Amino acid sequence: MSASSAFNDEKGGSSNVGEPEYGHDPASGGIFSSDYKRHDDLKEMLDSNKDSLKLEAMKRIVAMIARGKNASDLFPAVVKNVACKNIEVKKLVYVYLVRYAEEQQDLALLSISTFQRGLKDPNQLIRASALRVLSSIRVTIIVPIMMLAIKEAASDMSPYVRKTAAHAIPKLYSLDPEQKDCLIEVIEKLLADKTTLVAGSVVMAFEEVCPERIDLIHKNYRKLCNLLIDVEEWGQVVIINMLTRYARTQFLNPNMNESLLEEGGGEKAFYGSDNDDDTDDEEDKEEKEKKKTEATAVVKRKPYVMDPDHRLLLRNTKPLLQSRNAAVVMAVAQLYFHLAPKAEVGVIAKALVRLMRSHSEVQYVVLQNVATMSIKRRGMFEPYLKSFYIRSTDPTQIKVLKLEVLTNLANETNISTILREFQTYIKSNDKDFVAATIQAIGRCATNIGEVRDTCLNGLVQLLSNRDELVVAESVVVIKKLLQMQPEQHSDIIKHMAKLTDNIQVPMARASILWLIGEYCEHVPKIAPDVLRKMAKTFTNEEDIVKLQIINLAAKLYLTNSKQTKLLTQYVLNLAKYDQNYDIRDRARFIRQLIVPTDKSGALSKYAKKLFLALKPAPVLESPFKDRDHFQLGSLSHLLNAKAGGYQVLPDWPEAAPDPSVRNVEVPEWTKCSSREKRKEKKADKPFYSDSEGESGPTESADSASDTASGSESGSGSEESGSGSESEESNEESESASEEDEEEEGKKKKKNVEKIKARKPVPESESEQSSGEDEKKSEKKSKPRIGNSESESEEDDDSESESSESEEEESEEESEEETKKKKKTTASKPPSKPPKKENKKEKKEMSLLDFDDFDPAPSPSQVTPLNNFLSSSLVTDLEGLSLTDNVLSPTTIIPSGNLKTYELLHRITGEGLSVEYCFSRQPFSPDPHMVAVKIQFTNSATSEAKSLHMEDAKLQSGMRIKEFPEIEVLPAGETLSVVMGIDFCDSTQAANFQLCTHTRKFFVSIQPPVGELMMPIFMTENEFKKEQGQLMGMNEITEKLTLEEKCQGEHAVVQRVTTAANLSRVPCGSDKECRFAGKTVTSGSLVLVSVVTKEDGAAQLTVNCEKMVIGTMLVKDILQALTQ
């Protein structure tokens, strides 16, 4: 039977007893009544024996639900098919049941045994659907069954079913809160799950059921940080919001020193710099005594060191700023705003500006948050000022929010641009927007004193506008501005008094009358005349205007009673019989106060003080000023009121809680150092064992963890990562020290053979090498190998972007070795002068691969040199006179050949000329900074004093370490200093002011891409292996033709190493030159190879993890080889 025939039958009525009759006339209401025979065809299809008909019926039913139609009357027919063997039908039945199980609870309960059977189904989708339906039946009787089902599903092999179990937890908790303890156990179990599918859902359940149980997050914190990038988008939002609150309870405020300095009166360019000298420079001499206590408090406070786990969270969330989901970007932005150091918050600005290209709903939410951020972090959005300009197509609420942001961003430098923009907005047809613009002009004038007069003049010009609303709003704003300095603007008050005849908007008329009354002494001739005019029209005025007329009359009576006494009495008599009781009361009160009579009380003596008291100027503040106590991006922040379910953002702790609670315990069996287990492990993982054969267990463990966790650095991931990677590295690093003695002899032989074959020395087990071997090598090796190795030792276990975490993450063995090496390095005699260097340089180019030793390890954990200089090897090297000069980076690039750049010309600098060069030496205070050598030359006749730098303006993420102040530079003398700059792997310039005791010069340092790198030592096999992993988009190949003078191997090496700070990698072929390095900031590998062919043809290949750097480097090297 079709639906149409069923409808025709019903229309015709029915002869059966007990059934309702429907009228034949459509207007009788039969069409609109409930149709009791509706869906009969669907019910027949569901009752048939054919699966195809059932499937078709279910598809139609689910389509009805999707269109919002009610299909609840089909519940009995659908629920019968829950036991259907056809999986497609069963899936759709479960979709229907999830929707209607709560409404038809009794019928659903009849089929509960079927749902329980579904929980054991071999198909994971059926198991998950059965659990979903079961948790949708809101009946307390089945709570134990639901609890049992959730516990079983939490241990299911399928991550999809475990995810569904996590979704069911909040449903059960809302049905029966007494189950909280049992549910917490399940949440704890699911939090330990390592699959990305489950992570977001279980954190959501955690937030709903037990957000206060932070102890459940400790062990899973690092895992959640590392999984975050692969979780689905809505899971990312939930996890990021939870981790924001977690971090606020577990880590110290990264800006605490900065806030202290701001209280002390001295502003810093960066939160880490807390030298007393810098503070004194910034404070005036008069205030030194007052601020001394604050300055000493800052000095006494320990310098802030960011917790590695805090850095891990910031580093792993940063890539999500490029997410296509606006909610994810917003979540990361609020995390950075609430948790990141001030110098790093700027990275979110670009992402938020990108979101403003979305549709208006997203724009509204983003602008609400930007308005709040721009109050505290104005500089963050200043480069994107034009992005907040208003378009004519924007809705009014978007326009008002953009106005708010523009007003917050206004300062002395950009105010002229912003005011010109505001002038065009005033011509808009949107009256609410125009009013908001005029208020914004008023706020700009209040905040920036320099433009107050300009804004006032502009607003006064608006008083002649044809639009009454514009004039009215201008009057209100002018009134507030005039309160700041009324004596200077009596002309404006006179001009506004004349407007009372034309302006009809009550608020504007009231504002003018208040101004005239408040400053009647400045306009003594005009004020009485205004009162006279107002008295004529008193009865026709609005209530707000009447009240101000009464006030004006009272003030004039007290200051000029001769002219206004009768007028005042007239006005008070009119008010006495007004319809509004407020006005009647005010009139009676004022009459008793100002007109002295026998009955008047003691207050009448103080009438002048009451009415003519000095009133403070109103403070025009942003409505978003105090909103940041709500977590950004939350509904509470949007509404500026606490919404249901909102969790307050905790304050930073005074002292850092114990960080060891986040350490995951390593099982006992991994600590065993027996050979059998190690061999089994190597057999299981041939990839790791290969790398061990080449470069020792430490390197293999580190590279394994690097590959597994996918983090930017090869070091520190064992500590910050989770799971088996960290266990493997711990086991191998601890067990390797026990087998050192047996392998020592073999290594020495290998090393000697490789040196004879003119190949580089393989790396030995640096951190686990025995103490005896170290002492021998240190005593016999006369060549001194600088302090950079010991620095690189300290940095081996640090995170790639956090130079502060050395002490917490280094192992005990490496610490002891570092101390020994420092002692021996300090006590060594000066090295012998080079005797055969020039002769050996061309032939022994492979030995020069030791030249540039990086202060931090490469991604493949390269071993520092002084660890693998064994006794026999050193003896061989001594014969080759491998002295300090050979081992230093100056072998390839002598310091005299370093390119110098002009920072300040002597004419511009009034006799002071400044040049700089990139010294290519490790910057010892921070290995992630590029060392810049600055040379001051005083060509003037007088001495230069107090040479220092200040007001560094850096791009987001960049940092700068200032050079120590030069107190005096005598005339005609030259002095060099070294400063460090973290360019954040970009060629953007670092801008700052170079100051003397009399002048300030704006200067900038822009690095060539080749100076953003540091050389690393690498064997041929390692080079090939790393190059194989950096293929595809990470590889750039260019063909070129070499000139005759550049066709020799030595010339190629010299030109490449001049263009980029790279080290030579040995190669078996004479036709190929290889070079390796890594970026200073992030430690990203940079591999370069130049293959020469016949007739001067050559091929240049650059492999780099960062494509932008690779592209720029190719251009520079091409230029160096072809010029």
Coordinates of C-alpha atoms in Angstrom, one line a residue, residues 103-501:
E103 CA 11.7 8.9 24.6
Q104 CA 10.5 5.2 24.3
Q105 CA 12.2 3.9 27.4
D106 CA 9.8 1.1 28.2
L107 CA 10.0 -0.4 24.7
A108 CA 13.8 0.0 24.7
L109 CA 14.0 -1.9 28.0
L110 CA 12.2 -4.9 26.4
S111 CA 15.1 -5.2 24.0
I112 CA 17.9 -4.8 26.5
S113 CA 19.0 -8.4 26.2
T114 CA 19.5 -7.8 22.5
F115 CA 21.7 -4.8 23.2
Q116 CA 23.8 -6.8 25.6
R117 CA 24.3 -9.5 23.0
G118 CA 25.3 -6.7 20.6
L119 CA 28.1 -5.8 23.0
K120 CA 29.7 -9.2 22.2
D121 CA 29.3 -8.8 18.4
P122 CA 32.5 -9.4 16.4
N123 CA 31.9 -6.2 14.4
Q124 CA 33.3 -3.2 16.3
L125 CA 30.7 -0.8 14.9
I126 CA 27.9 -3.0 16.2
R127 CA 29.6 -3.2 19.7
A128 CA 30.0 0.6 19.8
S129 CA 26.4 1.2 18.6
A130 CA 25.0 -1.2 21.2
L131 CA 26.8 0.6 24.0
R132 CA 25.7 4.0 22.6
V133 CA 22.0 2.9 22.6
L134 CA 22.4 1.3 26.1
S135 CA 23.8 4.6 27.5
S136 CA 21.0 6.5 25.9
I137 CA 18.3 4.7 27.9
R138 CA 17.9 7.1 30.8
V139 CA 16.5 4.6 33.4
T140 CA 18.2 4.2 36.8
I141 CA 17.3 0.5 36.9
I142 CA 19.9 -0.4 34.3
V143 CA 22.7 1.6 35.8
P144 CA 24.6 -1.5 36.9
I145 CA 24.2 -3.0 33.4
M146 CA 25.5 0.2 31.9
M147 CA 28.4 0.3 34.4
L148 CA 29.4 -3.2 33.5
A149 CA 29.1 -2.5 29.7
I150 CA 31.4 0.6 30.0
K151 CA 34.0 -1.3 32.0
E152 CA 34.1 -4.1 29.4
A153 CA 34.2 -1.6 26.5
A154 CA 37.1 0.3 28.1
S155 CA 39.2 -2.9 27.7
D156 CA 38.0 -3.6 24.2
M157 CA 40.6 -4.3 21.5
S158 CA 39.0 -1.7 19.2
P159 CA 39.9 2.0 19.9
Y160 CA 36.5 3.0 18.4
V161 CA 34.7 1.0 21.0
R162 CA 36.9 2.5 23.8
K163 CA 36.1 5.9 22.4
T164 CA 32.4 5.1 22.7
A165 CA 32.9 4.0 26.3
A166 CA 34.5 7.4 27.0
H167 CA 31.4 9.0 25.5
A168 CA 29.1 6.9 27.7
I169 CA 30.8 7.9 30.9
P170 CA 29.3 11.5 31.2
K171 CA 25.9 10.1 30.3
L172 CA 26.0 7.6 33.1
Y173 CA 27.4 10.2 35.5
S174 CA 24.5 12.6 34.8
L175 CA 22.1 9.7 35.4
D176 CA 23.6 8.5 38.6
P177 CA 26.3 10.8 40.2
E178 CA 26.9 8.2 42.9
Q179 CA 28.8 6.1 40.3
K180 CA 31.6 8.7 40.3
D181 CA 34.3 6.6 42.0
C182 CA 33.8 3.7 39.6
L183 CA 33.8 6.0 36.6
I184 CA 37.0 7.6 37.8
E185 CA 38.7 4.2 37.7
V186 CA 37.5 3.7 34.1
I187 CA 38.7 7.3 33.2
E188 CA 42.1 6.6 34.7
K189 CA 42.4 3.4 32.6
L190 CA 41.3 5.2 29.4
L191 CA 43.7 8.1 30.1
A192 CA 46.6 5.6 29.8
D193 CA 45.4 4.7 26.3
K194 CA 48.0 5.5 23.7
T195 CA 45.6 5.9 20.7
T196 CA 44.7 9.3 19.4
L197 CA 41.1 8.2 18.8
V198 CA 40.4 7.8 22.5
A199 CA 42.4 10.7 23.9
G200 CA 40.0 13.6 23.1
S201 CA 36.9 11.7 24.3
V202 CA 38.4 10.5 27.6
V203 CA 39.6 14.1 28.4
M204 CA 36.1 15.3 27.7
A205 CA 34.8 12.6 30.2
F206 CA 37.4 13.7 32.7
E207 CA 36.3 17.4 32.4
E208 CA 32.7 16.4 32.9
V209 CA 33.1 13.9 35.8
C210 CA 36.2 14.9 37.8
P211 CA 38.0 18.0 36.6
E212 CA 39.5 18.5 40.1
R213 CA 41.5 15.2 39.9
I214 CA 44.6 16.7 38.4
D215 CA 46.6 13.8 39.8
L216 CA 45.2 11.6 37.0
I217 CA 46.8 13.8 34.4
H218 CA 50.4 13.8 35.8
K219 CA 51.5 10.5 34.3
N220 CA 49.7 11.1 31.1
Y221 CA 50.7 14.8 30.6
R222 CA 53.7 14.2 28.2
K223 CA 51.8 11.6 26.3
L224 CA 48.9 14.0 25.7
C225 CA 51.2 16.7 24.6
N226 CA 52.9 14.4 22.1
L227 CA 49.6 12.9 20.8
L228 CA 47.9 16.3 20.5
I229 CA 48.9 16.9 16.9
D230 CA 47.2 13.7 15.7
V231 CA 43.9 13.9 17.7
E232 CA 40.8 14.9 15.9
E233 CA 39.9 18.6 15.9
W234 CA 37.3 18.7 18.7
G235 CA 39.4 16.5 20.8
Q236 CA 42.3 18.9 20.4
V237 CA 40.1 21.8 21.7
V238 CA 39.1 19.9 24.8
I239 CA 42.7 18.7 25.5
I240 CA 44.2 22.1 25.0
N241 CA 41.7 23.8 27.3
M242 CA 42.3 21.1 30.0
L243 CA 46.1 21.4 29.7
T244 CA 45.8 25.2 30.0
R245 CA 44.3 24.9 33.5
Y246 CA 46.7 22.0 34.3
A247 CA 49.7 24.2 33.4
R248 CA 48.4 27.1 35.5
T249 CA 48.6 24.8 38.6
Q250 CA 51.9 23.0 37.9
F251 CA 54.3 25.6 36.4
L252 CA 55.6 29.0 37.5
N253 CA 54.5 32.2 35.8
P254 CA 57.1 32.8 33.0
N255 CA 56.5 36.5 33.3
M256 CA 56.9 36.8 37.0
N257 CA 60.3 38.7 36.9
E258 CA 58.9 41.0 34.3
S259 CA 55.8 41.9 36.4
L260 CA 58.1 42.7 39.4
L261 CA 60.2 44.9 37.2
E262 CA 57.1 46.7 35.9
E263 CA 56.1 47.3 39.6
G264 CA 59.7 48.5 40.2
G265 CA 59.4 51.1 37.5
G266 CA 61.9 49.6 35.0
E267 CA 60.7 48.0 31.9
K268 CA 62.6 45.1 30.3
A269 CA 62.9 44.0 26.8
F270 CA 62.8 40.4 27.9
Y271 CA 61.7 38.6 31.0
G272 CA 65.0 36.8 31.6
S273 CA 67.2 40.0 31.9
D274 CA 67.2 41.0 35.5
N275 CA 70.6 42.7 36.0
D276 CA 70.8 45.6 38.4
D277 CA 72.8 47.7 35.9
D278 CA 70.0 47.5 33.3
T279 CA 67.4 48.4 35.9
D280 CA 69.4 51.4 37.0
D281 CA 69.9 52.6 33.4
E282 CA 66.1 52.7 32.9
E283 CA 65.3 54.5 36.1
D284 CA 65.7 58.2 36.5
K285 CA 68.3 59.4 39.0
E286 CA 65.6 61.0 41.2
E287 CA 63.7 57.7 41.6
K288 CA 66.7 55.5 42.3
E289 CA 66.4 55.8 46.1
K290 CA 62.7 55.0 46.0
K291 CA 63.1 52.0 43.7
K292 CA 66.2 50.5 45.4
T293 CA 64.2 48.0 47.4
E294 CA 62.3 46.7 44.4
A295 CA 65.5 46.4 42.3
T296 CA 67.2 44.4 45.1
A297 CA 64.1 42.2 45.4
V298 CA 64.3 41.4 41.6
V299 CA 68.1 40.6 41.8
K300 CA 67.6 38.4 44.8
R301 CA 64.9 36.4 43.1
K302 CA 66.2 33.4 41.3
P303 CA 66.3 33.8 37.5
Y304 CA 63.3 32.1 35.9
V305 CA 64.0 28.7 34.3
M306 CA 61.1 27.3 32.2
D307 CA 60.1 23.8 33.2
P308 CA 60.9 21.4 30.2
D309 CA 57.3 20.1 30.4
H310 CA 56.0 23.7 30.1
R311 CA 58.2 24.1 27.0
L312 CA 56.9 20.8 25.6
L313 CA 53.3 22.0 25.8
L314 CA 54.1 25.3 24.1
R315 CA 56.2 23.6 21.4
N316 CA 53.6 20.9 20.6
T317 CA 50.6 23.2 20.4
K318 CA 52.3 25.8 18.2
P319 CA 51.9 23.9 14.9
L320 CA 48.1 23.8 15.5
L321 CA 47.9 27.5 14.9
Q322 CA 47.8 26.5 11.2
S323 CA 44.8 24.2 11.8
R324 CA 41.8 24.7 9.4
N325 CA 39.5 24.5 12.4
A326 CA 38.9 28.0 13.9
A327 CA 38.1 26.5 17.4
V328 CA 41.5 24.7 17.5
V329 CA 43.4 28.0 16.5
M330 CA 41.4 29.9 19.2
A331 CA 42.2 27.2 21.8
V332 CA 46.0 27.4 21.1
A333 CA 45.8 31.2 21.1
Q334 CA 44.2 31.3 24.6
L335 CA 46.8 28.8 25.8
Y336 CA 49.7 31.0 24.6
F337 CA 48.0 34.1 26.0
H338 CA 47.6 32.5 29.5
L339 CA 50.8 30.4 29.6
A340 CA 53.6 31.6 27.3
P341 CA 56.4 34.1 28.1
K342 CA 55.6 37.6 26.8
A343 CA 58.2 37.4 24.1
E344 CA 56.6 34.3 22.6
V345 CA 52.9 35.3 22.7
G346 CA 53.2 37.2 19.4
V347 CA 53.1 34.1 17.3
I348 CA 49.3 33.8 17.8
A349 CA 48.6 37.2 16.3
K350 CA 49.0 36.1 12.7
A351 CA 46.8 33.0 13.2
L352 CA 44.0 35.1 14.8
V353 CA 44.1 37.7 12.0
R354 CA 43.8 34.8 9.5
L355 CA 40.6 33.7 11.2
M356 CA 39.1 37.1 10.6
R357 CA 38.7 36.1 7.0
S358 CA 36.1 33.5 8.1
H359 CA 32.3 34.2 8.2
S360 CA 30.9 36.7 10.6
E361 CA 30.1 34.3 13.5
V362 CA 33.7 33.3 13.8
Q363 CA 34.9 36.9 13.3
Y364 CA 32.7 38.0 16.2
V365 CA 34.2 35.4 18.6
V366 CA 37.8 36.1 17.5
L367 CA 37.4 39.9 17.7
Q368 CA 36.0 39.5 21.3
N369 CA 39.2 37.7 22.3
V370 CA 41.5 40.0 20.3
A371 CA 39.9 43.0 22.0
T372 CA 40.7 41.5 25.4
M373 CA 44.3 40.6 24.3
S374 CA 45.0 43.9 22.8
I375 CA 44.6 45.7 26.1
K376 CA 47.5 43.8 27.7
R377 CA 49.5 42.9 24.6
R378 CA 49.1 45.9 22.3
G379 CA 52.3 45.4 20.5
M380 CA 51.3 41.9 19.3
F381 CA 48.6 43.2 16.9
E382 CA 50.2 46.5 15.8
P383 CA 51.8 45.0 12.7
Y384 CA 48.3 43.9 11.6
L385 CA 46.5 47.2 12.2
K386 CA 45.1 47.4 8.6
S387 CA 43.4 44.0 9.1
F388 CA 41.1 45.6 11.6
Y389 CA 40.0 48.4 9.3
I390 CA 36.2 48.3 8.8
R391 CA 34.5 47.2 5.6
S392 CA 31.2 48.5 4.5
T393 CA 29.8 44.9 4.3
D394 CA 30.6 44.1 8.0
P395 CA 27.7 43.7 10.3
T396 CA 27.3 46.3 13.0
Q397 CA 28.5 44.1 15.9
I398 CA 31.7 43.3 13.9
K399 CA 32.2 47.0 13.2
V400 CA 31.9 47.9 16.8
L401 CA 34.4 45.2 17.9
K402 CA 36.9 46.3 15.2
L403 CA 36.5 49.9 16.5
E404 CA 37.3 48.6 20.0
V405 CA 40.5 46.9 18.8
L406 CA 41.6 49.9 16.8
T407 CA 41.1 52.1 19.8
N408 CA 43.1 49.7 22.0
L409 CA 46.0 49.7 19.5
A410 CA 46.1 53.5 19.1
N411 CA 49.4 55.0 20.2
E412 CA 51.5 58.1 19.4
T413 CA 52.9 56.6 16.2
N414 CA 49.7 55.4 14.5
I415 CA 47.1 57.7 15.9
S416 CA 47.0 60.0 12.9
T417 CA 46.3 57.0 10.6
I418 CA 43.6 55.7 12.9
L419 CA 41.9 59.2 13.2
R420 CA 41.9 59.5 9.4
E421 CA 40.2 56.1 9.3
F422 CA 37.6 57.3 11.9
Q423 CA 36.8 60.4 9.8
T424 CA 35.5 58.2 7.0
Y425 CA 33.5 56.0 9.4
I426 CA 31.6 59.0 10.6
K427 CA 30.1 59.4 7.1
S428 CA 28.5 55.9 7.4
N429 CA 24.7 55.4 7.2
D430 CA 24.8 53.0 10.2
K431 CA 23.9 55.3 13.0
D432 CA 24.9 53.0 15.8
F433 CA 28.3 52.5 14.2
V434 CA 28.7 56.3 13.9
A435 CA 27.9 56.8 17.5
A436 CA 30.5 54.1 18.5
T437 CA 33.1 55.8 16.3
I438 CA 32.6 59.2 18.0
Q439 CA 33.0 57.4 21.4
A440 CA 36.2 55.8 20.1
I441 CA 37.6 59.2 19.1
G442 CA 36.8 60.3 22.7
R443 CA 38.7 57.4 24.1
C444 CA 41.7 58.0 21.9
A445 CA 41.8 61.6 23.0
T446 CA 41.6 60.6 26.7
N447 CA 44.4 58.0 26.3
I448 CA 46.8 60.0 24.1
G449 CA 47.3 63.6 25.4
E450 CA 49.1 64.8 22.3
V451 CA 46.0 64.4 20.1
R452 CA 43.4 65.7 22.7
D453 CA 43.1 69.1 21.1
T454 CA 43.0 67.7 17.6
C455 CA 40.2 65.3 18.6
L456 CA 38.3 68.1 20.3
N457 CA 38.5 70.4 17.3
G458 CA 37.3 67.5 15.1
L459 CA 34.4 66.8 17.4
V460 CA 33.5 70.5 17.5
Q461 CA 33.4 70.5 13.7
L462 CA 30.9 67.6 13.9
L463 CA 28.6 69.8 15.9
S464 CA 27.7 71.5 12.6
N465 CA 26.8 68.1 11.0
R466 CA 23.3 67.8 9.5
D467 CA 22.7 64.5 11.3
E468 CA 21.3 65.1 14.7
L469 CA 22.5 61.8 16.2
V470 CA 26.1 62.6 15.2
V471 CA 25.8 66.0 16.8
A472 CA 24.2 64.5 20.0
E473 CA 26.9 61.9 20.4
S474 CA 29.6 64.5 19.8
V475 CA 28.2 66.7 22.5
V476 CA 28.3 63.8 25.0
V477 CA 31.9 63.0 24.2
I478 CA 33.0 66.6 24.2
K479 CA 31.5 67.0 27.6
K480 CA 33.7 64.2 29.0
L481 CA 36.8 65.6 27.3
L482 CA 36.2 69.2 28.5
Q483 CA 36.1 68.0 32.1
M484 CA 39.9 67.3 31.8
Q485 CA 40.9 70.9 31.2
P486 CA 37.8 73.2 31.0
E487 CA 39.6 76.5 31.6
Q488 CA 41.4 76.2 28.2
H489 CA 38.2 75.6 26.2
S490 CA 35.6 78.2 27.2
D491 CA 35.1 79.0 23.5
I492 CA 33.9 75.5 22.9
I493 CA 31.5 75.8 25.8
K494 CA 30.1 79.1 24.3
H495 CA 29.8 77.4 20.9
M496 CA 27.9 74.5 22.5
A497 CA 25.5 76.9 24.4
K498 CA 24.4 78.2 21.0
L499 CA 23.4 74.7 19.9
T500 CA 20.6 74.4 22.5
D501 CA 18.2 76.0 20.0

